[in-house]
Coordinates of N, CA and C in Angstrom, one line a residue:
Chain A
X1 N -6.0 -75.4 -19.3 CA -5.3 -75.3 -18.0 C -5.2 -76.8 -17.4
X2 N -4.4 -76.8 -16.9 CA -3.9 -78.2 -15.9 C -4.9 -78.5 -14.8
X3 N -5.7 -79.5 -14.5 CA -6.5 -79.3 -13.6 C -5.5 -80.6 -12.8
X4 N -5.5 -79.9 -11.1 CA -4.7 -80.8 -10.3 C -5.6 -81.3 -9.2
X5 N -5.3 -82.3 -9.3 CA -7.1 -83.2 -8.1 C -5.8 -83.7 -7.1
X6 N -6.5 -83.3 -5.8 CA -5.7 -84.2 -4.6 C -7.0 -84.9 -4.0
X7 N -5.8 -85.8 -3.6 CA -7.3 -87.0 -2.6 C -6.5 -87.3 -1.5
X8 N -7.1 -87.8 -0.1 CA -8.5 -87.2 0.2 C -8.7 -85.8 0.5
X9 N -10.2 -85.4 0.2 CA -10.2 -84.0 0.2 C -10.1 -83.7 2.1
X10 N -10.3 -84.5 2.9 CA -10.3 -84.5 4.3 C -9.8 -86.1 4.9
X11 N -9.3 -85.6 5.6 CA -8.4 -86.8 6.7 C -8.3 -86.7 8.1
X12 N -8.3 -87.6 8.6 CA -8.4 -87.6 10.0 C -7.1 -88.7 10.4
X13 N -6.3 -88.2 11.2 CA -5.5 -88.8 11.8 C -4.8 -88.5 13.2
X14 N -3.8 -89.4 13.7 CA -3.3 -89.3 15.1 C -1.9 -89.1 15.2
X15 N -1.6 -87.9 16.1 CA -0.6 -87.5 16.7 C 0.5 -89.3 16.4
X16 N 1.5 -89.0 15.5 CA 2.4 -90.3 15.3 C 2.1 -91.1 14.3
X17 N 1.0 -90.5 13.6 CA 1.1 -91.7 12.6 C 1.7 -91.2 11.3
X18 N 1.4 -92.0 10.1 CA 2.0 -92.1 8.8 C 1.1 -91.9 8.5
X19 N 0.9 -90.5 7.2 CA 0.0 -90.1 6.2 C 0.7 -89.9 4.9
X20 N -0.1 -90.0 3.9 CA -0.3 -90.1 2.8 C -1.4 -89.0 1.7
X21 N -0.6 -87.8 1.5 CA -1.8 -87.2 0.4 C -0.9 -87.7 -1.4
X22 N -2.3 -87.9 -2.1 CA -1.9 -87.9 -3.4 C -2.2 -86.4 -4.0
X23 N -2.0 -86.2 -5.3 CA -1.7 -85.1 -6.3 C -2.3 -85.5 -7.2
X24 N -3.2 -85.4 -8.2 CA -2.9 -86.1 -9.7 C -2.7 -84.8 -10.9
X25 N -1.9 -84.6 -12.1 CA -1.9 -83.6 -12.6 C -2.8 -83.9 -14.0
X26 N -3.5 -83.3 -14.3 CA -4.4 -83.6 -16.0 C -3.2 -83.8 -17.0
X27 N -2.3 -83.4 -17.0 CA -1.3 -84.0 -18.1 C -0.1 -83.9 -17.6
X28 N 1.0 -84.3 -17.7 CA 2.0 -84.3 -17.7 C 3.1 -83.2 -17.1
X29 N 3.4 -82.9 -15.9 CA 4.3 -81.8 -15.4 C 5.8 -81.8 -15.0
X30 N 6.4 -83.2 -15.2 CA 7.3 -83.3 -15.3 C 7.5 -83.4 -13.6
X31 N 8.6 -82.5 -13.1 CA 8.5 -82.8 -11.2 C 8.2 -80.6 -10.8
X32 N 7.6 -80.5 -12.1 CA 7.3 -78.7 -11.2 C 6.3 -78.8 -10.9
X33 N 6.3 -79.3 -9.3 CA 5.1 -79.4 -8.3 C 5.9 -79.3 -7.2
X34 N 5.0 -78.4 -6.7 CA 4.8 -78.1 -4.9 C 3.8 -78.3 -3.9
X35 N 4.4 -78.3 -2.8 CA 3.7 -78.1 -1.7 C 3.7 -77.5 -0.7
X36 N 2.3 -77.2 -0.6 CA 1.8 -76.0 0.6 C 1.9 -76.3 1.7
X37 N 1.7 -75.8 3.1 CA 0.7 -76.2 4.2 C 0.2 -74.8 4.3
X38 N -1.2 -74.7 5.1 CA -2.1 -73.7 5.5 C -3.0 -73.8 6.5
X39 N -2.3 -72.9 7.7 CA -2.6 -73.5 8.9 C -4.7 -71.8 9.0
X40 N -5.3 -72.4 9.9 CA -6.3 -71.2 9.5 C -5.6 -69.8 10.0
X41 N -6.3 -69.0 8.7 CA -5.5 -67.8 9.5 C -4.5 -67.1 8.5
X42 N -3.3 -68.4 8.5 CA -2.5 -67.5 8.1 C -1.8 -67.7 6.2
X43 N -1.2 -67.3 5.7 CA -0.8 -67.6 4.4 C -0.2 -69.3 4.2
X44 N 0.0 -69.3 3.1 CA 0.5 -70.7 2.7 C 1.7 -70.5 3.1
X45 N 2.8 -71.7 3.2 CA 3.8 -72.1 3.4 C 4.0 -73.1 2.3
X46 N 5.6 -72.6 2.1 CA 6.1 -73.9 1.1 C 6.9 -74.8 1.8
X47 N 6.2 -76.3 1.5 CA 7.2 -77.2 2.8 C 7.7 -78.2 1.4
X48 N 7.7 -78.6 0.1 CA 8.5 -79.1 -1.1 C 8.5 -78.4 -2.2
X49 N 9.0 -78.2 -3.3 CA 9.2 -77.5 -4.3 C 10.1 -78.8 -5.3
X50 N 10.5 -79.0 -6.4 CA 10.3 -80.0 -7.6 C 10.2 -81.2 -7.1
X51 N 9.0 -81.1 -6.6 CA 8.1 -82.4 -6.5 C 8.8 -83.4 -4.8
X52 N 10.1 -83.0 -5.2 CA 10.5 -84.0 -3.6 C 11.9 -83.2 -3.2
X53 N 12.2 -82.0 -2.9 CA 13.1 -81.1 -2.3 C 12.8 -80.8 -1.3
X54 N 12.9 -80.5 0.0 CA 12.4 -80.2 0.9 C 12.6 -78.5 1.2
X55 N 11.8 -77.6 1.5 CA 12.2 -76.4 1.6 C 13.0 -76.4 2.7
X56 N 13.9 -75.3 2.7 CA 15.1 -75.0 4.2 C 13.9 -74.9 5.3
X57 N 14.5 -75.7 5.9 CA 13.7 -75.1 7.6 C 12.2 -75.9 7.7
X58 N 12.2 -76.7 6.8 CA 11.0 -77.6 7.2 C 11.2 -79.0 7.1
X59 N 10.9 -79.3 8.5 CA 10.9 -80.8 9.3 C 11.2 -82.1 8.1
X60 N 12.1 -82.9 8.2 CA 12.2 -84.5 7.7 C 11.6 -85.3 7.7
X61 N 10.4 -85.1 8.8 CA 9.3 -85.9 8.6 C 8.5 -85.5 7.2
X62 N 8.6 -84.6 6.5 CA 7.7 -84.2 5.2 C 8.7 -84.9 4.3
X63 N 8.3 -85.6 3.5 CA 8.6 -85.9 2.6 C 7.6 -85.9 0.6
X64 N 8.5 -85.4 -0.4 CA 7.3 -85.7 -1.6 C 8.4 -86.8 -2.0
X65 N 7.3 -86.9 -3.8 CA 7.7 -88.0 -4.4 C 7.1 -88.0 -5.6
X66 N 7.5 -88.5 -6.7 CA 6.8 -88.4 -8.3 C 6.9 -87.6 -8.8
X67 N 6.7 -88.0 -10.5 CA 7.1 -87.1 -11.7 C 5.4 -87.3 -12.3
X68 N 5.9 -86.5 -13.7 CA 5.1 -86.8 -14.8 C 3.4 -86.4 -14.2
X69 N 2.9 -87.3 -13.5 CA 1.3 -86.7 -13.2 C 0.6 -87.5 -11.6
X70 N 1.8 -87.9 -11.4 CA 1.3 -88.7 -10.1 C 2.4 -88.3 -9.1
X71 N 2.0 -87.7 -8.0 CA 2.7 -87.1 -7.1 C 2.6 -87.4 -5.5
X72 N 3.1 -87.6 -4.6 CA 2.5 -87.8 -3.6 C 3.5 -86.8 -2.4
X73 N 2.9 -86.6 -1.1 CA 3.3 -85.7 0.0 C 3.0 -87.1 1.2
X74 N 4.1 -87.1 1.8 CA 3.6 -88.1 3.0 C 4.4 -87.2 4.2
X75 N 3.9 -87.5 5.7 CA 4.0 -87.0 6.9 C 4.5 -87.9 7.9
X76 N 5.7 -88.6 8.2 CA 6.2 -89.8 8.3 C 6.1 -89.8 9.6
X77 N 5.6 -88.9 10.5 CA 5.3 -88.8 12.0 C 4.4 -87.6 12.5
X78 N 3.2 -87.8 12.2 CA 2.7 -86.8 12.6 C 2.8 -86.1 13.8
X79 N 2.8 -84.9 14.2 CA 3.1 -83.9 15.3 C 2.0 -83.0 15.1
X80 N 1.5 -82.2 16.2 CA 0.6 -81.5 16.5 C 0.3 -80.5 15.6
X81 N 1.7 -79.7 15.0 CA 1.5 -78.5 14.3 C 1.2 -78.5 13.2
X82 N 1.2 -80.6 12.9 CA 0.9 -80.7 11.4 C -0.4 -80.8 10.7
X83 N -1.4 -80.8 11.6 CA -3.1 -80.4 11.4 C -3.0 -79.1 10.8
X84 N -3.5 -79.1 9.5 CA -3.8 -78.6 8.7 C -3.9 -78.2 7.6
X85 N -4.0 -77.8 6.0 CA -4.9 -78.1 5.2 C -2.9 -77.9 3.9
X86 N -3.2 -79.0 3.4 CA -2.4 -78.5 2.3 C -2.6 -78.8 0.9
X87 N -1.7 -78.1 0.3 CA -2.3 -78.0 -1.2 C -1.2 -78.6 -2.1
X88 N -1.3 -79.5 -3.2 CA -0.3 -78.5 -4.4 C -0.4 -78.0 -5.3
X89 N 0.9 -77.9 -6.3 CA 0.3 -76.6 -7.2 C 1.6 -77.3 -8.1
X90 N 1.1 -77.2 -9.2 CA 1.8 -77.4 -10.3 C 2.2 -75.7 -10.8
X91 N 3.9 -76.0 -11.6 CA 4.3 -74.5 -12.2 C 4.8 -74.7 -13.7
X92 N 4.7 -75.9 -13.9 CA 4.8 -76.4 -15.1 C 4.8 -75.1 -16.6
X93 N 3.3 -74.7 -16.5 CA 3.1 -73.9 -17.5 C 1.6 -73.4 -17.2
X94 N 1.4 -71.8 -17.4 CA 0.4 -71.3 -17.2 C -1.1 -71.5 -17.6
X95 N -2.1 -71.3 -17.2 CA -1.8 -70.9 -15.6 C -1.9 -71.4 -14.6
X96 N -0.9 -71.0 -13.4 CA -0.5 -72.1 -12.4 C -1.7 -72.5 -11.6
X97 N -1.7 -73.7 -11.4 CA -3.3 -74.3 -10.9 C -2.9 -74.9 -9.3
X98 N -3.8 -75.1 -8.7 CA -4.0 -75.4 -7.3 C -4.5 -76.8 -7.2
X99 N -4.2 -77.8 -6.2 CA -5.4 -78.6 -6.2 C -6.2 -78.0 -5.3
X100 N -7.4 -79.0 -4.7 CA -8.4 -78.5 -3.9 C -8.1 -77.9 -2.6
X101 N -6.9 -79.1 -2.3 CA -6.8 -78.7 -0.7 C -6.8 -80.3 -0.1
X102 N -6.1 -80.9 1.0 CA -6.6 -81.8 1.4 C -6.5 -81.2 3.0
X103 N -7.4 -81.4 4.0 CA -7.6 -81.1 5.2 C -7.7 -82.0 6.1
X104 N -6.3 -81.8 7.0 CA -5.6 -82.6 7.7 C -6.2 -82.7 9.4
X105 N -6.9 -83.5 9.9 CA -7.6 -83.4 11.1 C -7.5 -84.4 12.1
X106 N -7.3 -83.8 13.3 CA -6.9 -84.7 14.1 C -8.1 -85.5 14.8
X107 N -7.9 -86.9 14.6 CA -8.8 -88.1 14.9 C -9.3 -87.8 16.7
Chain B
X1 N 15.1 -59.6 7.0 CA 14.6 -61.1 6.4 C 13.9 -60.9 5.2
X2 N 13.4 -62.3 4.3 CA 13.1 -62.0 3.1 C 11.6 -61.7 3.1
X3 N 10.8 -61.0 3.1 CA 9.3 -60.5 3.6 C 8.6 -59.6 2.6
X4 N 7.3 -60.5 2.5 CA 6.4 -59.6 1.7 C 5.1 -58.9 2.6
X5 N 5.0 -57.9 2.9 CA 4.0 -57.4 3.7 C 2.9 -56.3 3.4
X6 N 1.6 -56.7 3.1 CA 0.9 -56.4 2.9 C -0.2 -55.2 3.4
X7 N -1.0 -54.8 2.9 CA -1.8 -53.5 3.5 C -2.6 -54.3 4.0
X8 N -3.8 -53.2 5.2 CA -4.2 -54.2 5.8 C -5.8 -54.3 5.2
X9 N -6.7 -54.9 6.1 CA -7.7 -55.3 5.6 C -8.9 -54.1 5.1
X10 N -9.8 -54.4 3.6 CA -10.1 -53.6 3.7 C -11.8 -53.6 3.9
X11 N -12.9 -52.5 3.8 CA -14.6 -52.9 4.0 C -15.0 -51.8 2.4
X12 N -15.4 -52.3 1.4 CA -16.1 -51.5 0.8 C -17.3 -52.5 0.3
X13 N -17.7 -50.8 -0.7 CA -19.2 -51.0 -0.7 C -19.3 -51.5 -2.5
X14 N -20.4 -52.4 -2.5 CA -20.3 -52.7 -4.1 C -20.1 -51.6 -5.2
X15 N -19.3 -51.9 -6.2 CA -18.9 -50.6 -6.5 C -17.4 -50.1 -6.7
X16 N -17.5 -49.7 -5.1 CA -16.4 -49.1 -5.2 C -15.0 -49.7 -6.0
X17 N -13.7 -49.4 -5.6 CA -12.3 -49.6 -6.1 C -11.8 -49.8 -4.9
X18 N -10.5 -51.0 -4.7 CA -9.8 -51.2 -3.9 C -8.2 -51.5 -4.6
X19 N -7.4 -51.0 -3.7 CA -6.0 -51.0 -4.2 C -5.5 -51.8 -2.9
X20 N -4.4 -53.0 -3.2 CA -3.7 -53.8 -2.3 C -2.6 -53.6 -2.4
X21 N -1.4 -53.2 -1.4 CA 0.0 -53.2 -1.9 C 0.7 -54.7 -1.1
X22 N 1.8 -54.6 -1.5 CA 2.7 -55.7 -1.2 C 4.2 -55.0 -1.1
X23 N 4.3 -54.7 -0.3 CA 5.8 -54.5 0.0 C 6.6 -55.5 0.1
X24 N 7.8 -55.6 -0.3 CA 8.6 -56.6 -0.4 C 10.0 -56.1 0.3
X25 N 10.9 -56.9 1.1 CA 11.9 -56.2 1.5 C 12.8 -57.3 1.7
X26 N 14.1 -57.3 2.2 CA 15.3 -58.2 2.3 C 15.7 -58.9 0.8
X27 N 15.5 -58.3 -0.3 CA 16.2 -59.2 -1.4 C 15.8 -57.9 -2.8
X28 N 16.6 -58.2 -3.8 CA 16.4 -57.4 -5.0 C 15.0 -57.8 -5.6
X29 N 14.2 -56.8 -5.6 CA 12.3 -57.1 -5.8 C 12.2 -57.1 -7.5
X30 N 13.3 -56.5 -8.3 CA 13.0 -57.1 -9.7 C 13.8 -58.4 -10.2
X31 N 14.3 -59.2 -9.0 CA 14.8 -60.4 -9.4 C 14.1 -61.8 -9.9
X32 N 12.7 -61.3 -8.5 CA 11.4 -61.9 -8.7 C 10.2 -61.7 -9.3
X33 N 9.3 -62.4 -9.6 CA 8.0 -62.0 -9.9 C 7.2 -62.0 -8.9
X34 N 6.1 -61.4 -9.5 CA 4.9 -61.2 -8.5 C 3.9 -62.1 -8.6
X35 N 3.2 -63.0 -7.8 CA 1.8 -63.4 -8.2 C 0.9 -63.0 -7.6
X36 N -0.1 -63.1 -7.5 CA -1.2 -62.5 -6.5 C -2.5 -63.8 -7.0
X37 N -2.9 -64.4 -5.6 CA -3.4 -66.0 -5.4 C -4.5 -64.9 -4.3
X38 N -5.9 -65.6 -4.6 CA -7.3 -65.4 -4.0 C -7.8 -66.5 -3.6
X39 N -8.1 -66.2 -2.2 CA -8.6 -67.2 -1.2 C -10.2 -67.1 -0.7
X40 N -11.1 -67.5 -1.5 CA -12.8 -67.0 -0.8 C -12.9 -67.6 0.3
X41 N -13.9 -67.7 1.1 CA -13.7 -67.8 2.6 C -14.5 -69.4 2.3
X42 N -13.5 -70.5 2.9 CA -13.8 -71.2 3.4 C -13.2 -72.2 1.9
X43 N -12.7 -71.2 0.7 CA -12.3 -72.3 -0.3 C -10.4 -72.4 -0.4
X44 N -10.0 -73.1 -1.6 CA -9.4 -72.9 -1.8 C -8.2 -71.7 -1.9
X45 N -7.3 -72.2 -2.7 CA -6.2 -71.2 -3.4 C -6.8 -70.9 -4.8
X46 N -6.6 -69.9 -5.4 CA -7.2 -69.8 -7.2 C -5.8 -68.5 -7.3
X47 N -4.9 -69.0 -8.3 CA -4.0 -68.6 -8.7 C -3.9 -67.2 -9.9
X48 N -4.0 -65.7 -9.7 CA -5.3 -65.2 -10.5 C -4.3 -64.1 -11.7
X49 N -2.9 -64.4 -11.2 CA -2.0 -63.9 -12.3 C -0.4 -63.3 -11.9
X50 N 0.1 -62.8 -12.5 CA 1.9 -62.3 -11.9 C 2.1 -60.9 -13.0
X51 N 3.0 -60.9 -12.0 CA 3.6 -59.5 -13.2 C 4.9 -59.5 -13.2
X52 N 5.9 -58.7 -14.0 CA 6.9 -59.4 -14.5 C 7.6 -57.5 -13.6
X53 N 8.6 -57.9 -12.7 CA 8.9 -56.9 -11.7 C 9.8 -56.2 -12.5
X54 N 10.6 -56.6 -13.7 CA 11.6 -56.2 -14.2 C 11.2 -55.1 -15.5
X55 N 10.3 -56.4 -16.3 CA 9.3 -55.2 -17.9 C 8.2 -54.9 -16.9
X56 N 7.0 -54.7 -15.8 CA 6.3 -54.5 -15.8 C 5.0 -55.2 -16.3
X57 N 5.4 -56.3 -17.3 CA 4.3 -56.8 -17.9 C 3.7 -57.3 -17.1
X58 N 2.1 -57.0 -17.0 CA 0.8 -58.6 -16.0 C 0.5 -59.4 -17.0
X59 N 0.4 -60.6 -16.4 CA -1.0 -61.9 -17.2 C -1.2 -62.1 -15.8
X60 N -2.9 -62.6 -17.0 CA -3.9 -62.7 -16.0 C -4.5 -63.7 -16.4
X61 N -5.1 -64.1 -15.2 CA -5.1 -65.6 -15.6 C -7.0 -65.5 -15.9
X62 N -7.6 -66.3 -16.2 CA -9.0 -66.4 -17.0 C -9.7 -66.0 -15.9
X63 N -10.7 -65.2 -15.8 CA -11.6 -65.0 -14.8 C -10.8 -63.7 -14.1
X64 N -9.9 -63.2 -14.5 CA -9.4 -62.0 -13.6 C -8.9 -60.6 -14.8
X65 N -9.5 -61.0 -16.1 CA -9.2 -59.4 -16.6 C -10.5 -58.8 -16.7
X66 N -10.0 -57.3 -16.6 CA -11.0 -56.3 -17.3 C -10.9 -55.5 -15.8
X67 N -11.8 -56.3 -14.9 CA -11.6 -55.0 -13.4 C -10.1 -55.3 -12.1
X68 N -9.3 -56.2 -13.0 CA -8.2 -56.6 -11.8 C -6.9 -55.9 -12.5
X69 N -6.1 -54.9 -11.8 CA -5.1 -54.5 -12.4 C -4.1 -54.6 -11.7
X70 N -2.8 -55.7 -12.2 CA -1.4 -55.6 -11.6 C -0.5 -54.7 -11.7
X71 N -0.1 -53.3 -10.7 CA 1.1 -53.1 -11.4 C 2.2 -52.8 -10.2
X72 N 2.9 -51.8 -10.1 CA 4.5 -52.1 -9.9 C 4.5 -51.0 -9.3
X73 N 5.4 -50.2 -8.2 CA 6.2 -48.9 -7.6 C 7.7 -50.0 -7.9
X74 N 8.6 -50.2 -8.5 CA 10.0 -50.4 -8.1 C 10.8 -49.5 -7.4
X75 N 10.7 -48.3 -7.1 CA 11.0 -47.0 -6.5 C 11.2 -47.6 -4.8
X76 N 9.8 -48.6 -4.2 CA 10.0 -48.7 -2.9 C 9.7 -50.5 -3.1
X77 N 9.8 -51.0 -4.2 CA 10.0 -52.4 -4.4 C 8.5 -52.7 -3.8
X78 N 7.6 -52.4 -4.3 CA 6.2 -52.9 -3.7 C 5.2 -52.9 -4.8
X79 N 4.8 -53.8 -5.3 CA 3.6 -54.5 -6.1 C 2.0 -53.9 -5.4
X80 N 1.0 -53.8 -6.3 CA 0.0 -53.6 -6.3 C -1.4 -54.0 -6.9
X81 N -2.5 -54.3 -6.2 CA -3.2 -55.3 -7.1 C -4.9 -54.2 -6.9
X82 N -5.2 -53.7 -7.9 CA -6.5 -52.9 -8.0 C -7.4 -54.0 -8.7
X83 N -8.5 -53.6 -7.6 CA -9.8 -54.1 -8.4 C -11.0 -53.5 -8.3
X84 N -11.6 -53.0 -9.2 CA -13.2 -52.1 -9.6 C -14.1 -52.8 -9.8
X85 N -15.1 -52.0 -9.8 CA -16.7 -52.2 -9.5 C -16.5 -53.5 -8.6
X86 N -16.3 -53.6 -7.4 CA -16.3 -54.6 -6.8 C -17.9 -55.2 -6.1
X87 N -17.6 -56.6 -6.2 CA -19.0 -56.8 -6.3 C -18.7 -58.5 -4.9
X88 N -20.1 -58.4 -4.6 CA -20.2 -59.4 -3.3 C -19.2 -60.5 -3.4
X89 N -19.2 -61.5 -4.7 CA -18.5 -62.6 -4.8 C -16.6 -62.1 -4.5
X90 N -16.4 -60.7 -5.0 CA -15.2 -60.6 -4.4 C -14.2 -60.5 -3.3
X91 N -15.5 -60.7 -2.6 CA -15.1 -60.9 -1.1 C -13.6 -62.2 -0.8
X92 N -12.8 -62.0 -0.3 CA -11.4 -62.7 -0.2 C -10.5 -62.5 0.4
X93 N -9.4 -63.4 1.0 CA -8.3 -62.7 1.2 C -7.4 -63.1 -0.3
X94 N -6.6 -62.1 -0.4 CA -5.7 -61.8 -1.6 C -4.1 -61.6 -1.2
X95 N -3.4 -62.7 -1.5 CA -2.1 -63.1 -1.5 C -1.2 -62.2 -2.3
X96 N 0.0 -61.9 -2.3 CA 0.8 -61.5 -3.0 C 1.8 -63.0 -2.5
X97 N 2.6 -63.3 -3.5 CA 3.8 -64.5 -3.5 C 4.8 -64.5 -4.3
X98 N 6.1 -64.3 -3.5 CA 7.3 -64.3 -5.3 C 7.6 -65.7 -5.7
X99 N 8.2 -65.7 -7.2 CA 8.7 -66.5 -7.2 C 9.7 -66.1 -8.6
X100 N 10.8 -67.1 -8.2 CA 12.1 -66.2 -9.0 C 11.8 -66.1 -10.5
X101 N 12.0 -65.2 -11.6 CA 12.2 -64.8 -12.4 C 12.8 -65.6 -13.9
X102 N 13.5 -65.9 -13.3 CA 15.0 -66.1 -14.7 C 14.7 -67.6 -14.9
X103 N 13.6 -67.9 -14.3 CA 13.5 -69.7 -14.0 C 12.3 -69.7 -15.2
X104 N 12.8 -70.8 -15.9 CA 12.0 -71.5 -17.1 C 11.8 -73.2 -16.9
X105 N 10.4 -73.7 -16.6 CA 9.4 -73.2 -16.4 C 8.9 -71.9 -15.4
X106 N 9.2 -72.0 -14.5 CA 9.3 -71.5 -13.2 C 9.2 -72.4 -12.0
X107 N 8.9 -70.9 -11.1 CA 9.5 -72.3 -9.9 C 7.9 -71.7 -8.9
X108 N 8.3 -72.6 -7.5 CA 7.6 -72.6 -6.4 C 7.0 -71.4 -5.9
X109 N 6.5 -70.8 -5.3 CA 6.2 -70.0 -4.3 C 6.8 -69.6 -3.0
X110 N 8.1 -69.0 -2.8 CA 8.9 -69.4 -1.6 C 8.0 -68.5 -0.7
X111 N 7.9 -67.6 -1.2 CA 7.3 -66.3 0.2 C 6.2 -65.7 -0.2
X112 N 5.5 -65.8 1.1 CA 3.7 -65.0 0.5 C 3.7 -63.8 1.8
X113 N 2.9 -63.3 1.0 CA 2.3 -62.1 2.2 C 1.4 -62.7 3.0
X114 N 1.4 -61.5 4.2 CA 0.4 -62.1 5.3 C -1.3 -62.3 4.7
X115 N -1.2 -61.9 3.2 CA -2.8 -61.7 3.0 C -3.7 -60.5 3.7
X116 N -4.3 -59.9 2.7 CA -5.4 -59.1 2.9 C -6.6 -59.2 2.8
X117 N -7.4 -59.2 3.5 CA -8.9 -59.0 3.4 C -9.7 -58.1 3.2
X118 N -10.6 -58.6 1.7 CA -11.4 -57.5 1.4 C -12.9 -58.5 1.0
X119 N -13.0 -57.2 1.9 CA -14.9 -58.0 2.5 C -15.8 -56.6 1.5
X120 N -16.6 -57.1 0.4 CA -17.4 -56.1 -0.1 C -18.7 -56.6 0.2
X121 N -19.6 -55.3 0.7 CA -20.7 -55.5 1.5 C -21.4 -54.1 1.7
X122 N -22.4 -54.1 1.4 CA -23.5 -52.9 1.2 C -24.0 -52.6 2.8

C-alpha cells in the first residue's frame, strides 16, 4: 500500500495568513491526489482533486501543487471557516490511502 | 442535488449485526462507485473498500474482510455496508463516498454521506 505522511500533523495559525501543508506519497502517484477539509462533525469535503484543480465552489484562496510524491495544499488567506483538519489521499492505485490529517488551529 | 444520505446512527451490543444504507439521489447511481471510509473517534480517515455499482463486485481493502459486507439495491440506487459480530474497536462513524466509474486510475471523492454512527457497547 502507499503510505501518505502529511506534515505538520497540527498548526496553529491567524485569521490572514499564508499556510502551507505538505503530502509525501511512499512511491510515486503521478498528480492522483486530493484534498479534503473536515470541519468537526461533519463529512469530508473535496476542496482539490489531480493534485492542483480546484473543486467547483471552493474558495481561490486554496490552492495545490506537485506530482510524482511531493505534494503540497496552501491557504493563501486564511478566513475563519478555514480552521480545520485536512487530509489527502492518493487514488493512484489500490488501496486508496489517507494521510494522517493535518489540524488547522487558530493561534 | 447530487446527495448521498445515510441511515441514522446506530447503539448495538457486541455481537450483534449492523446494516448501513446510503441512498444516493440527483445523478445515475451505476455511473459511480461506492466507497465506504471509517472514521474512529478522534482518528483519522481509513479507506476500507468500494463496490462496483454497475457488476456489483466489492474489494476490500486489508483489515475489512470476513465480517464487512458491501452490497447494492440499484432498484432505489442505494448501497449498503453490513458488519457482524461487532466488537468494541468497531465503534465509528462510517462514510459512504462516490467516485466516478469509467475513470482509470480513478478519481477523487466528490460527494460523501453525512456519516453514520455506530457505537458498539455492552
Amino acid at each position: 500500500a502507499i503510505r501518505m505522511t502529511q506534515s505538520p500533523s497540527s498548526l496553529s495559525a491567524s485569521t490572514g495568513d499564508r499556510v502551507t501543508i505538505t503530502c509525501r506519497a511512499s512511491q510515486g502517484i503521478s498528480s492522483y491526489l486530493a484534498w479534503y477539509q473536515q470541519k468537526p462533525g461533519k463529512a469530508p469535503k473535496l476542496l482539490i482533486y489531480a493534485a492542483s484543480t480546484l473543486q467547483s465552489g471552493v474558495p481561490s484562496r486554496f490552492s495545490g501543487s506537485g506530482s510524482g510524491t511531493d505534494f503540497t495544499l496552501t491557504i493563501s488567506c486564511l478566513q475563519s471557516e478555514d480552521f480545520a483538519t485536512y487530509y489527502c489521499q492518493q487514488y493512484y492505485s489500490y488501496p486508496r490511502t489517507f494521510g494522517q490529517g493535518t489540524r488547522l488551529e487558530i493561534k | 442535488q447530487v446527495q448521498l444520505v445515510q441511515s441514522g446512527s446506530e447503539l448495538k451490543k457486541p455481537g450483534a449485526s449492523v446494516k448501513v444504507s446510503c441512498k444516493a439521489s440527483g445523478y445515475t447511481f451505476t455511473s459511480y462507485a461506492m466507497n465506504w471510509v471509517r472514521q474512529a473517534p478522534g482518528q483519522g480517515l481509513e479507506w476500507m473498500g468500494w463496490i462496483n455499482t454497475n457488476t456489483g463486485n466489492p474489494t476490500y481493502a486489508q483489515g475489512f474482510t470476513g465480517r464487512f459486507v458491501f452490497s447494492l439495491d440499484t432498484s432505489v440506487s442505494t448501497a449498503y455496508l453490513q458488519i457482524s459480530s461487532l466488537k468494541a474497536e468497531d465503534t465509528a462513524v462510517y462514510y459512504c463516498a462516490r467516485d466516478v466509474l469509467a475513470v482509470v486510475p480513478g478519481d477523487a471523492f466528490d460527494i460523501w454521506g453525512q456519516g453514520t454512527m455506530v457505537t458498539v457497547s455492552s
